[in-house]
Coordinates of C-alpha atoms in Angstrom, one line a residue:
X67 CA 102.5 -57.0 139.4
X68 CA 101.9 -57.2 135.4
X69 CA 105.9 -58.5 134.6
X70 CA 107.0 -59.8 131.0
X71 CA 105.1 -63.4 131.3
X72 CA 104.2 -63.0 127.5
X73 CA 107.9 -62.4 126.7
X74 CA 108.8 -65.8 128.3
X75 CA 106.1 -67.9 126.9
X76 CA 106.6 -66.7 123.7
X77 CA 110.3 -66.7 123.8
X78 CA 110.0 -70.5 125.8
X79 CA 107.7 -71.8 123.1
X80 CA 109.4 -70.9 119.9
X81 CA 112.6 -72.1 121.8
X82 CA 111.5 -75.2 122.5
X83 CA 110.1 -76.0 119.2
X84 CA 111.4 -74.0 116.3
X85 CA 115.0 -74.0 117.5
X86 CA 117.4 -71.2 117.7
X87 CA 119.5 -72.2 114.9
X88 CA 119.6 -69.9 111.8
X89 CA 117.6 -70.9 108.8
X90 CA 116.0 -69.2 105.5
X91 CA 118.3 -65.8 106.4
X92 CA 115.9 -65.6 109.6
X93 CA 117.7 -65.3 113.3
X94 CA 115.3 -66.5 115.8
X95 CA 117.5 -65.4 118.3
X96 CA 117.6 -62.0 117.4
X97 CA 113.7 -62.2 117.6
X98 CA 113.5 -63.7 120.7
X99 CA 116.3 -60.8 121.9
X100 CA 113.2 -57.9 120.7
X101 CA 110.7 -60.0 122.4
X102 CA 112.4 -58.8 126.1
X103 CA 112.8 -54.9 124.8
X104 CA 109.4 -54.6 124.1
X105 CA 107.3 -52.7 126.2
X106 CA 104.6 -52.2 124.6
X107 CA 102.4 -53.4 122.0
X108 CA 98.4 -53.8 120.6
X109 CA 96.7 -57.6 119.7
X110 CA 94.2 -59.8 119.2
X111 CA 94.0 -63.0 120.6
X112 CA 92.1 -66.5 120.0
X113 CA 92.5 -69.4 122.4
X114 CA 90.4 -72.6 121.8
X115 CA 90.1 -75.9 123.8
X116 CA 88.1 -78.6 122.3
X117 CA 88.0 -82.4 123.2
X118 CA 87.2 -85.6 121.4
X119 CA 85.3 -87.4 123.8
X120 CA 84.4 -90.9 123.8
X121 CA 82.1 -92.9 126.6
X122 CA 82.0 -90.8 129.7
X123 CA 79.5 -92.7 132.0
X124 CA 82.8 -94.1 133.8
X125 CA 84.2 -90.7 134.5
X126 CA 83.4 -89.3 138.0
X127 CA 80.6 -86.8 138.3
X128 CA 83.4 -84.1 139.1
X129 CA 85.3 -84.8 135.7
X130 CA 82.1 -84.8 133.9
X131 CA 81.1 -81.5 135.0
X132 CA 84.9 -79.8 134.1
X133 CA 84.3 -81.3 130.4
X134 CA 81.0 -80.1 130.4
X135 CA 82.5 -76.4 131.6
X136 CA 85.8 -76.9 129.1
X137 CA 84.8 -78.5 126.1
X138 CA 84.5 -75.7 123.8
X139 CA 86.0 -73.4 125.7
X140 CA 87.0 -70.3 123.3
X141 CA 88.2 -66.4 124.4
X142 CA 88.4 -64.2 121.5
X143 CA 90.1 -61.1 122.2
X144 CA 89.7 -58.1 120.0
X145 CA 91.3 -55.5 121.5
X146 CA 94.4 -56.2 123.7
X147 CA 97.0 -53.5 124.6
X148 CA 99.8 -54.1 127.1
X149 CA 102.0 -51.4 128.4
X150 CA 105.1 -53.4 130.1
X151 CA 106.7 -49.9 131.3
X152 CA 103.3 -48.9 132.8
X153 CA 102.8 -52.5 134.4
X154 CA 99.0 -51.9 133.0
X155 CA 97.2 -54.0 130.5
X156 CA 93.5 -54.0 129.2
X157 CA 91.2 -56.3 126.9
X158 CA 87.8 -56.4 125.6
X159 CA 86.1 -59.6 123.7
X160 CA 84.4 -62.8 124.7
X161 CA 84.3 -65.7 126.9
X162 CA 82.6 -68.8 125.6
X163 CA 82.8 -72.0 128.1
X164 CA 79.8 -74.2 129.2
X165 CA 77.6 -73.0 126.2
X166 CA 77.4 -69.8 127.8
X167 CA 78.7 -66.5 125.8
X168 CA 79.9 -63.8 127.7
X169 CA 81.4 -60.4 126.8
X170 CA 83.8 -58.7 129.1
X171 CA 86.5 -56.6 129.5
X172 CA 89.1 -56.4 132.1
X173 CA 91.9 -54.2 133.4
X174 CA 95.6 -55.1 135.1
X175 CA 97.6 -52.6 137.0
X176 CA 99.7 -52.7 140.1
X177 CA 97.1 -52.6 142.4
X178 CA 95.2 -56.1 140.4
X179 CA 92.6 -56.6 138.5
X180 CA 89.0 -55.5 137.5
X181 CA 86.7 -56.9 135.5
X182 CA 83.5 -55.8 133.3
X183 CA 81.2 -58.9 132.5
X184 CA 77.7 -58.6 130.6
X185 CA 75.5 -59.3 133.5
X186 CA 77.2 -57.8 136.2
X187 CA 76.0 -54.7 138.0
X188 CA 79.0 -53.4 138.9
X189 CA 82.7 -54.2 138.2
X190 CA 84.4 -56.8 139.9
X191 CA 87.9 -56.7 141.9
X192 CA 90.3 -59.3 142.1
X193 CA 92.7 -57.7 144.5
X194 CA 95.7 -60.4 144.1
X195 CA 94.7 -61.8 140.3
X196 CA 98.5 -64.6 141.2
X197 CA 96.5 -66.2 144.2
X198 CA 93.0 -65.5 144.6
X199 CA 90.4 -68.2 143.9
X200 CA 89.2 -67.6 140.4
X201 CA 93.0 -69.0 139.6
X202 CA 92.7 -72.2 142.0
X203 CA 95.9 -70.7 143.5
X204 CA 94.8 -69.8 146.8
X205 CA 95.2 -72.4 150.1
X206 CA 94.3 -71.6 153.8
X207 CA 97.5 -71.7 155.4
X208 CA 98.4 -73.7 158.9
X209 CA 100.8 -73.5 161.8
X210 CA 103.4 -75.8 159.8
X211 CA 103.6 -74.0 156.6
X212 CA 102.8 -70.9 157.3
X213 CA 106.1 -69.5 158.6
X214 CA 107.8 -70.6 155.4
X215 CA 105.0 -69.1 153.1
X216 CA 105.6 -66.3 154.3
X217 CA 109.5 -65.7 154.3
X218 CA 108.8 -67.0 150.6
X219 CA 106.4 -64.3 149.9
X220 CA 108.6 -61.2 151.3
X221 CA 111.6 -63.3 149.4
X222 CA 109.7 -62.7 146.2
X223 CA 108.5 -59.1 147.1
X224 CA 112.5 -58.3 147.7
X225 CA 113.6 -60.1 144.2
X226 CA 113.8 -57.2 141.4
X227 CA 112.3 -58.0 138.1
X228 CA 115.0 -57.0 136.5
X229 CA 117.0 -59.3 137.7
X230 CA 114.6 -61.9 137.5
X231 CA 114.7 -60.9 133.5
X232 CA 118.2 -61.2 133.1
X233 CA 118.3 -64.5 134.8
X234 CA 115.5 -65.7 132.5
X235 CA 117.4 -64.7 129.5
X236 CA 120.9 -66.2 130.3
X237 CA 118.9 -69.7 130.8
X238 CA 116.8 -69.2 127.8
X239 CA 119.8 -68.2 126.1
X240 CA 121.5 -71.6 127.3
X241 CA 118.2 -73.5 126.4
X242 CA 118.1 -72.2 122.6
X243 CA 122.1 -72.1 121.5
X244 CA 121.8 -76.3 122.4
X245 CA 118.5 -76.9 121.2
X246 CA 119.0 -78.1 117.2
X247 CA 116.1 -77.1 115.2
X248 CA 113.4 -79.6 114.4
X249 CA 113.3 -81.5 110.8
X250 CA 109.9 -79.6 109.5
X251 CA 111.3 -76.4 110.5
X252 CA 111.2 -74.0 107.3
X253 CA 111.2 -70.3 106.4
X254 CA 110.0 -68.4 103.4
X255 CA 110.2 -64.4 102.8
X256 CA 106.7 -63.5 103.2
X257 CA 104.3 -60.2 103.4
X258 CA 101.5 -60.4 105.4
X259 CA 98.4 -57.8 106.2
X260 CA 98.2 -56.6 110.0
X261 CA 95.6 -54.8 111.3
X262 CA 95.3 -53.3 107.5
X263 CA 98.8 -52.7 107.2
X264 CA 101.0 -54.5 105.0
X265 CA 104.0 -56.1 106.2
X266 CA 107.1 -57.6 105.0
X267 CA 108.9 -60.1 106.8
X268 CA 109.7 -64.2 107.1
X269 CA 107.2 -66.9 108.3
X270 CA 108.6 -70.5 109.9
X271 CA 106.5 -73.3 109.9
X272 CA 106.9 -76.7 111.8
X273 CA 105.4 -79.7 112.6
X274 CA 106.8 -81.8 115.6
X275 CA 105.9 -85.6 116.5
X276 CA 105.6 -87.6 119.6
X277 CA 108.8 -89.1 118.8
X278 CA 110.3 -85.8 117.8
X279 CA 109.1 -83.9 120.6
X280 CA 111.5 -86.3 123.4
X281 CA 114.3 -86.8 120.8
X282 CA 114.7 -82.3 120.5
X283 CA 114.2 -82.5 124.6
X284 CA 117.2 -84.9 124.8
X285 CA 119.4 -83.4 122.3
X286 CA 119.0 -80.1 124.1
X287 CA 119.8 -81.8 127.4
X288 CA 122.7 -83.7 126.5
X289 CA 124.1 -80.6 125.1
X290 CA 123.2 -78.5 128.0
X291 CA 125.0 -80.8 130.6
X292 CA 128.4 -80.8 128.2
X293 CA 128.2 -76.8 127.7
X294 CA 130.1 -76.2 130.8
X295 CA 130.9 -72.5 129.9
X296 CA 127.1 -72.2 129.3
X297 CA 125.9 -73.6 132.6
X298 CA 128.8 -71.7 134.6
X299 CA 128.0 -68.3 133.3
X300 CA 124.2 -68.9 134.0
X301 CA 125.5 -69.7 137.6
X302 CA 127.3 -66.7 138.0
X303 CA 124.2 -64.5 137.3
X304 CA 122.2 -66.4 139.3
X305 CA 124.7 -66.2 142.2
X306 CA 125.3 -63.1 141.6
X307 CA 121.2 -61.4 141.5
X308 CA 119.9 -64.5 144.3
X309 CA 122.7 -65.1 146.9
X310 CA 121.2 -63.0 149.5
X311 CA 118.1 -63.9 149.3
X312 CA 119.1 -68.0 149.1
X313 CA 120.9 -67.5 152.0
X314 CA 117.3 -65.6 153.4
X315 CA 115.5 -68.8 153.0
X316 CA 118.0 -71.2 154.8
X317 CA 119.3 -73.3 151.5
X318 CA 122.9 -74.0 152.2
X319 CA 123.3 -71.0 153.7
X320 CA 127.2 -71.3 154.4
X321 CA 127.7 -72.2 151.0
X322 CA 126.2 -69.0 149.8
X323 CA 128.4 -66.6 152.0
X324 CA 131.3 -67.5 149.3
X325 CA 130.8 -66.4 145.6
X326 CA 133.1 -69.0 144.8
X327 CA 131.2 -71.9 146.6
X328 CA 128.0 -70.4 146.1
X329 CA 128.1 -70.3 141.7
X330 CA 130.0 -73.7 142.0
X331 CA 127.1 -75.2 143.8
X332 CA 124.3 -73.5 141.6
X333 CA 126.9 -74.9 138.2
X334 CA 125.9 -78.3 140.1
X335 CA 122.9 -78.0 140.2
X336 CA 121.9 -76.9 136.9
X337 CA 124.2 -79.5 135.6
X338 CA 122.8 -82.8 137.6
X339 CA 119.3 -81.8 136.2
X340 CA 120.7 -81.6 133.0
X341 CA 121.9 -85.1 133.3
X342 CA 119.4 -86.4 134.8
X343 CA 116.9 -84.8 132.0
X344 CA 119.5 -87.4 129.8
X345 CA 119.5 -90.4 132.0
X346 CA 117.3 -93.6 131.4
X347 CA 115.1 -91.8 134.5
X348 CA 114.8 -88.5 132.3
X349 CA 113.9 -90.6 129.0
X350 CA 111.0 -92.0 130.7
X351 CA 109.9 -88.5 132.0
X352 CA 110.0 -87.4 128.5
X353 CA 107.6 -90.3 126.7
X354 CA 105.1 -89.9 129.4
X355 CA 105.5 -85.8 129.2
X356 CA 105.8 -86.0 125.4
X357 CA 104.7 -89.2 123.5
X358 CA 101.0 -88.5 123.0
X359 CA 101.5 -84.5 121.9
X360 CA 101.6 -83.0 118.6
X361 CA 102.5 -79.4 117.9
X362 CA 101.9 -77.2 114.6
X363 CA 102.9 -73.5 114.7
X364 CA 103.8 -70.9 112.6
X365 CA 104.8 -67.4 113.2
X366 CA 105.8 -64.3 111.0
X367 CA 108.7 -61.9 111.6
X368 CA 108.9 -59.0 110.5
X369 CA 111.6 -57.4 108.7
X370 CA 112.9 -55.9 112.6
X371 CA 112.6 -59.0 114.2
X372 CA 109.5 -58.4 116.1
X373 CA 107.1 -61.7 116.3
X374 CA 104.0 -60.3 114.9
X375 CA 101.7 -63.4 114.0
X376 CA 101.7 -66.5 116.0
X377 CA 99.7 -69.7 115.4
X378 CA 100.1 -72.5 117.3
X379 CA 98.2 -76.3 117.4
X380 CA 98.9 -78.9 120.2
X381 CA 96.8 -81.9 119.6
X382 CA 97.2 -84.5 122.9
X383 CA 96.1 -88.1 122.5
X384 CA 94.9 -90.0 125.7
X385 CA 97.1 -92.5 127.8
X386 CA 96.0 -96.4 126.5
X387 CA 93.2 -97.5 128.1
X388 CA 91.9 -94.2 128.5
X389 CA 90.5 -93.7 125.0
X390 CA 87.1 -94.5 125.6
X391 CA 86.6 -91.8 127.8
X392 CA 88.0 -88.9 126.1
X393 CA 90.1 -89.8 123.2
X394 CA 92.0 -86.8 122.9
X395 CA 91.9 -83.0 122.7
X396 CA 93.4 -80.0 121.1
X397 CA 94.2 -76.4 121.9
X398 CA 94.5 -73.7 119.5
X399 CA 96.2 -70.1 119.9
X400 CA 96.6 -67.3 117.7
X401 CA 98.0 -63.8 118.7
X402 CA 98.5 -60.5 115.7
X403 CA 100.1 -58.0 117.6
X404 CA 100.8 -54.3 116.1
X405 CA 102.2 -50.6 117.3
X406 CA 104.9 -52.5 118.8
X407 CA 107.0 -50.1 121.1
X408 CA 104.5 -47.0 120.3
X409 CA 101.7 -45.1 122.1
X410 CA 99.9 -47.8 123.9
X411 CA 97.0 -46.6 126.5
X412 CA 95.4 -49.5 128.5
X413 CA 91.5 -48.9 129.2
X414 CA 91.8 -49.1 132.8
X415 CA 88.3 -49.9 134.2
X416 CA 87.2 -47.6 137.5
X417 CA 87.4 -49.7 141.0
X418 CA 84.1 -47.0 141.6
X419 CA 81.8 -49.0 143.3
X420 CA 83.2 -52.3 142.6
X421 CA 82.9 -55.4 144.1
X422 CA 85.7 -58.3 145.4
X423 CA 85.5 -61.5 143.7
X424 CA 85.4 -63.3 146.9
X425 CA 82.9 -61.3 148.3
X426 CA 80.9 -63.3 145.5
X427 CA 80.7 -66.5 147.2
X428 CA 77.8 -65.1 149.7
X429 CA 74.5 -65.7 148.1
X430 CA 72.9 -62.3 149.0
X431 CA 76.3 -60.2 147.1
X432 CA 75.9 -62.4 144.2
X433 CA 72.0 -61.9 143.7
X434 CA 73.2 -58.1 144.3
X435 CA 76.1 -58.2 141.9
X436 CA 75.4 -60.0 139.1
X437 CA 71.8 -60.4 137.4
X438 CA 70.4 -64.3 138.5
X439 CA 69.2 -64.6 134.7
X440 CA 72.5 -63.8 132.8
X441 CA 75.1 -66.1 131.6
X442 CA 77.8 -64.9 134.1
X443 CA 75.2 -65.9 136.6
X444 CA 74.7 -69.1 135.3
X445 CA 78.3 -69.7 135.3
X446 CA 79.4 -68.8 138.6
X447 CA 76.5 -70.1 140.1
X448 CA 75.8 -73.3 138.3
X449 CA 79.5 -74.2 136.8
X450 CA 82.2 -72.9 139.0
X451 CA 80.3 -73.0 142.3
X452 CA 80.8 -69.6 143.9
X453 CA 78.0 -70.0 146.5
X454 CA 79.0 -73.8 147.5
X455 CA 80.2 -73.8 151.5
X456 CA 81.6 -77.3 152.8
X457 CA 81.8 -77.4 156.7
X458 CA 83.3 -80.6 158.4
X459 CA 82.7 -80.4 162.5
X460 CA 84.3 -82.9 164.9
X461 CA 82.0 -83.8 167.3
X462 CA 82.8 -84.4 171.1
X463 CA 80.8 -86.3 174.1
X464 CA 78.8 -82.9 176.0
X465 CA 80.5 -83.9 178.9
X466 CA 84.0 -83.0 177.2
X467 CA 82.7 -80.0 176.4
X468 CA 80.9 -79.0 179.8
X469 CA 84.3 -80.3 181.4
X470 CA 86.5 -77.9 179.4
X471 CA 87.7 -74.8 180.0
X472 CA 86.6 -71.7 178.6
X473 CA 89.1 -70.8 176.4
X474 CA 89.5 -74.2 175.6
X475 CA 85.9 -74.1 174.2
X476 CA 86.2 -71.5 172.3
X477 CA 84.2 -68.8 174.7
X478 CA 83.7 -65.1 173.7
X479 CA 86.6 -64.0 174.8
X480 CA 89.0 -66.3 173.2
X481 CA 90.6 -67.2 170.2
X482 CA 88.5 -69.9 168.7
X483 CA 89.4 -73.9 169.5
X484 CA 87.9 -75.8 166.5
X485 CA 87.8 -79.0 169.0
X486 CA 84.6 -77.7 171.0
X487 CA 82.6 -76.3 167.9
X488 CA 80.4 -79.3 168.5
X489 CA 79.3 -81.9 170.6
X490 CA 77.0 -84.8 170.9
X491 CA 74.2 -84.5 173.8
X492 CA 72.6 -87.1 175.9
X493 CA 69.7 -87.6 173.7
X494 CA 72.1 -88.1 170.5
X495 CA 71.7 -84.9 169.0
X496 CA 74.5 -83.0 167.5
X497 CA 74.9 -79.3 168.5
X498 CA 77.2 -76.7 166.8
X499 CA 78.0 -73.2 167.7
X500 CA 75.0 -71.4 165.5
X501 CA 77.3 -68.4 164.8
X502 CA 80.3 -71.1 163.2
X503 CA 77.2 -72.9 161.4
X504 CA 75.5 -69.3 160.1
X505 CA 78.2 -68.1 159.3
X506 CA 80.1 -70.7 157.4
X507 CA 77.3 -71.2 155.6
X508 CA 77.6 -68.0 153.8
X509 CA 74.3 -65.7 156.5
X510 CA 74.7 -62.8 158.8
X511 CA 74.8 -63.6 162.3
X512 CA 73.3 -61.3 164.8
X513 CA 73.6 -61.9 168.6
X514 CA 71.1 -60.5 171.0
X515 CA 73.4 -61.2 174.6
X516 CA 69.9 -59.1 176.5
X517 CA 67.2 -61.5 175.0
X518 CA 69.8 -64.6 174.2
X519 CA 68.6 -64.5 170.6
X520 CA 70.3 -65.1 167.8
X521 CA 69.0 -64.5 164.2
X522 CA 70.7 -66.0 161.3
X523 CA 69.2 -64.3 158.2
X524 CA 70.3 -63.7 154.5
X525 CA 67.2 -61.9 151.7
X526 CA 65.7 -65.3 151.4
X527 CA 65.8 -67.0 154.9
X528 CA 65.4 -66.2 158.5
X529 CA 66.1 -68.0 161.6
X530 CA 65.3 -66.9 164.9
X531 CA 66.9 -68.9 167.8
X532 CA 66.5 -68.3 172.0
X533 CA 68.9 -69.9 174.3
X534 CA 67.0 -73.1 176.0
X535 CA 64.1 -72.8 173.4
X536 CA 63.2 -75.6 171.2
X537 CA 61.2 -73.6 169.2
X538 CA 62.6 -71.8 166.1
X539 CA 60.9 -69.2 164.0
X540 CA 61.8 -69.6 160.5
X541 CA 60.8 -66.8 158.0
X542 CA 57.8 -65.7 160.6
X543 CA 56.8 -69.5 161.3
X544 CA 57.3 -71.3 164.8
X545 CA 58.8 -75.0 164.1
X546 CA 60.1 -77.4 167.1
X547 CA 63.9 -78.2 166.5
X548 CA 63.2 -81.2 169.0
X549 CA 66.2 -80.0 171.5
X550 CA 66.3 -77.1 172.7
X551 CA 69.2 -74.2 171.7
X552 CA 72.2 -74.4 175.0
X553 CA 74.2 -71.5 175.9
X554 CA 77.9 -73.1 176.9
X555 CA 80.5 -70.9 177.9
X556 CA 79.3 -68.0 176.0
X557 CA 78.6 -69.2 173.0
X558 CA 75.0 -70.3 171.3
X559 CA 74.9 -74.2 170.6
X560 CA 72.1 -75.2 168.4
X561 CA 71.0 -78.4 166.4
X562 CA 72.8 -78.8 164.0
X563 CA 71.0 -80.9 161.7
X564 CA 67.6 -78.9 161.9
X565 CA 69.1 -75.3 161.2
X566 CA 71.4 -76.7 158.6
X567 CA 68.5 -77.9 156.6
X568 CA 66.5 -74.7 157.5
X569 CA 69.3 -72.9 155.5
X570 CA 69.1 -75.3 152.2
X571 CA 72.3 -77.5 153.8
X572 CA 72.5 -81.3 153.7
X573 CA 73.8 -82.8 156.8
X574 CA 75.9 -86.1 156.5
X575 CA 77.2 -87.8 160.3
X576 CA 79.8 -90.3 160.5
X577 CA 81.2 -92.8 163.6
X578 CA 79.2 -96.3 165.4
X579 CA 77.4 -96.4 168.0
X580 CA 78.0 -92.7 168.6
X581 CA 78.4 -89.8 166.3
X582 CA 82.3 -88.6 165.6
X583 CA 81.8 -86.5 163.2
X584 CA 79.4 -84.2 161.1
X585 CA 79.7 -83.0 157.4
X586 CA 77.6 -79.8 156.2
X587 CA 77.3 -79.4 152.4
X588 CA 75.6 -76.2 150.5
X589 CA 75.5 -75.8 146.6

């Protein structure tokens, strides 16, 4: 699970900055080369986000709220070890986003992730840290794409990392022998104190400009596309570690049952990208991509070629006629790493009693989990939204739905048919199925088929509901819904609009003359 992703970003970033060039009597190269054999190391780590902002009033109320949760974002790491071998890594420091400060630690291994926060009750799991929702990463599948999600997903199980690595390297390799070094790139003989000790070594500085930010990611193209040798060797390793699994997927599948074909088509490829990167098409790519950033970084070396301090500045100025809004912002990263290659331990934090993140999102768990008067409360609550449900019915005539069949509307004993969740009665009410609405809505949901009651409940609110009843008893107190709750094919139907808001839900209808659908919203 835990694969070299610092390797490449450190490796990509000096790359495509610094240049691979010698200068000063330092080899970047060679440095970049240590930075894949490393397995293990200690750090610290400081990453800061911080924007200029100008007049927001015309940004919309969603874009207000992520600068309000970014703007001054800063982690501060104190303790970082990373055991590549091991696949484990551990950290403990501090989170600081929406004003709110909050100290953690957290834990990678094979299995995922836990984390420790000031303010939770217990730890929290997140079982697939890649996808799950805490990265934005997730999506609920359907019938179209699922099939190919999912030959992609065994593709990347059956892909071996260390193939993946060596693939990585020979492009990065073909990246950094075109790449010419920028103008402000220097190097002095330096000694530096680490984590107390004192260390020899060489530091390079640079400074790269909007303009010289596109005129390095031309040069490195133009050179890329005529470094024919380059591109066809990186073919060959690609052919020769992906072919199978090309072929798995369906992309020119009869191409890739001949090596010969196969690395010819991949030196394509690679090569048409390369000239397009160089084309009029590829220039403009560039200035948008490029012409408002600014980068500062230096880094020290020491005297074996192991990065062991890294500072980095990107300042981005905002598109014209954007700068009243938010002028601008920077983000700041610094990294001391030591015991390079020796004894490194990861605090792996105990699953004991542990919580999933998603498990979160239910209002009861999170009162449970996480203490309602802490910052990590505030923040998951009030900032990233765990709790929030959004349901969005379709609504059909009741005759439609009396009409259908009942698998078609989604009885007891079928799969569920989203079409028949709802309907519109006679007297204009809307009715959904109270499990789908109890449910969705983040309550338990507990059918009694003897009495034809169903009680939707959570700590704070209960609702008791009887088939042809318009009565409702809500936290001990008998209200009228107006309608009474209908049993159709199995299922509970009740009024939608009256539960909804019984459970803290704002109900929004949409169609003319009759209602077409019905939108259910929960912070």
């Amino acid at each position: 699970m835990f694969k070299k992703i610092g390797a490449w970003v450190m490796s990509a970033a000096l790359v495509f900055t610094a240049g691979c060039q010698p200068l000063g009597g330092l080899d970047m190269n060679q440095a970049i080369e240590n930075e894949w054999k490393t397995d293990t190391y200690e750090a610290s780590l400081s990453m800061g986000l911080q924007y200029d902002v100008g007049d927001t009033n015309a940004l919309s109320e969603f874009d207000k709220e992520g600068l309000a949760l970014w703007n001054g974002f800063q982690l501060n790491v104190s303790s970082l070890k990373v055991n590549r071998k091991e696949q484990t890594m551990s950290a403990k420091g501090s989170l600081s986003a929406a004003k709110l400060n909050l100290p953690f630690a957290v834990s990678l291994d094979k299995n995922g992730a836990v984390l420790n926060v000031e303010g939770a009750n217990k730890p929290i799991v997140i079982a697939d840290w890649r996808t799950n929702e805490l990265t934005g990463l997730s999506h609920e599948l359907t019938m179209y794409d699922d099939y190919w999600f999912y030959r992609l997903k065994r593709l990347m199980k059956e892909l071996h990392w260390a193939d993946q690595q060596e693939v990585t390297k020979k492009a990065i390799g073909l990246l950094s022998k075109n790449l010419p070094n920028a103008t402000s790139f220097a190097v002095d003989k330096k000694t530096e104190t680490i984590q107390g000790q004192t260390v020899s070594g060489h530091e390079l500085r640079f400074d790269v400009s909007e303009k010289e930010f596109a005129s390095l990611f031309r040069s490195m193209f133009k050179n890329v596309a005529l470094d024919n040798q380059g591109l066809r060797e990186l073919a060959v390793v690609i052919y020769d570690k992906f072919h199978p699994e090309l072929k798995e997927l369906g992309f020119a599948e009869e191409l890739f049952q001949d090596r010969q074909l196969g690395t010819e088509s991949v030196y394509t490829g690679a090569k048409a990208i390369a000239l397009y990167l160089t084309s009029e098409a590829g220039r403009a790519w560039e200035q948008e991509m490029l012409s408002q950033t600014k980068l500062k970084m230096d880094a020290f070396v020491d005297e074996s070629k192991h990065i062991r301090r890294w500072n980095a500045e990107i300042a981005v100025q905002s598109p014209a006629g954007m700068e009243d809004e938010i002028r601008g912002g920077k983000f700041t990263v610094r990294m001391d790493r030591w015991n390079i290659n020796g004894d490194v331990k990861p605090d792996i934090i105990s699953t004991k009693d542990a919580i999933p993140y998603e498990d979160l999102s239910n209002e009861d768990n999170l009162r449970q989990a996480v203490q309602p008067d802490s910052a990590f409360y505030k923040l998951l609550k009030e900032q990233l939204r765990i709790t929030e449900k959004y349901l969005y019915f379709y609504i059909w005539p009741e005759s439609d739905l009396d009409g259908a069949s009942g698998a078609e509307a989604g009885g007891t004993e079928a799969y569920l048919a989203y079409d028949y969740t709802a309907y519109i009665s006679s007297n204009n009410t809307a009715y959904v199925q109270g499990r789908e609405l109890g449910e969705g809505l983040g309550y338990k949901v507990v059918w009694d088929a003897g009495t034809k009651t169903m009680t939707i409940a959570s700590s704070q609110t209960e609702i008791v509901l009887k088939a042809g009843s318009a009565t409702a008893r809500v936290n001990g107190t008998d209200k009228s819904m107006g309608e009474p709750a209908a049993m159709k094919h199995g299922a509970l139907y009740v009024p939608v609009r009256f539960v909804a808001e019984q459970l803290g839900a704002k109900v929004k209808t949409e169609g003319e003359e009759s209602v077409y659908s019905i939108e259910i919203y929960k912070p």
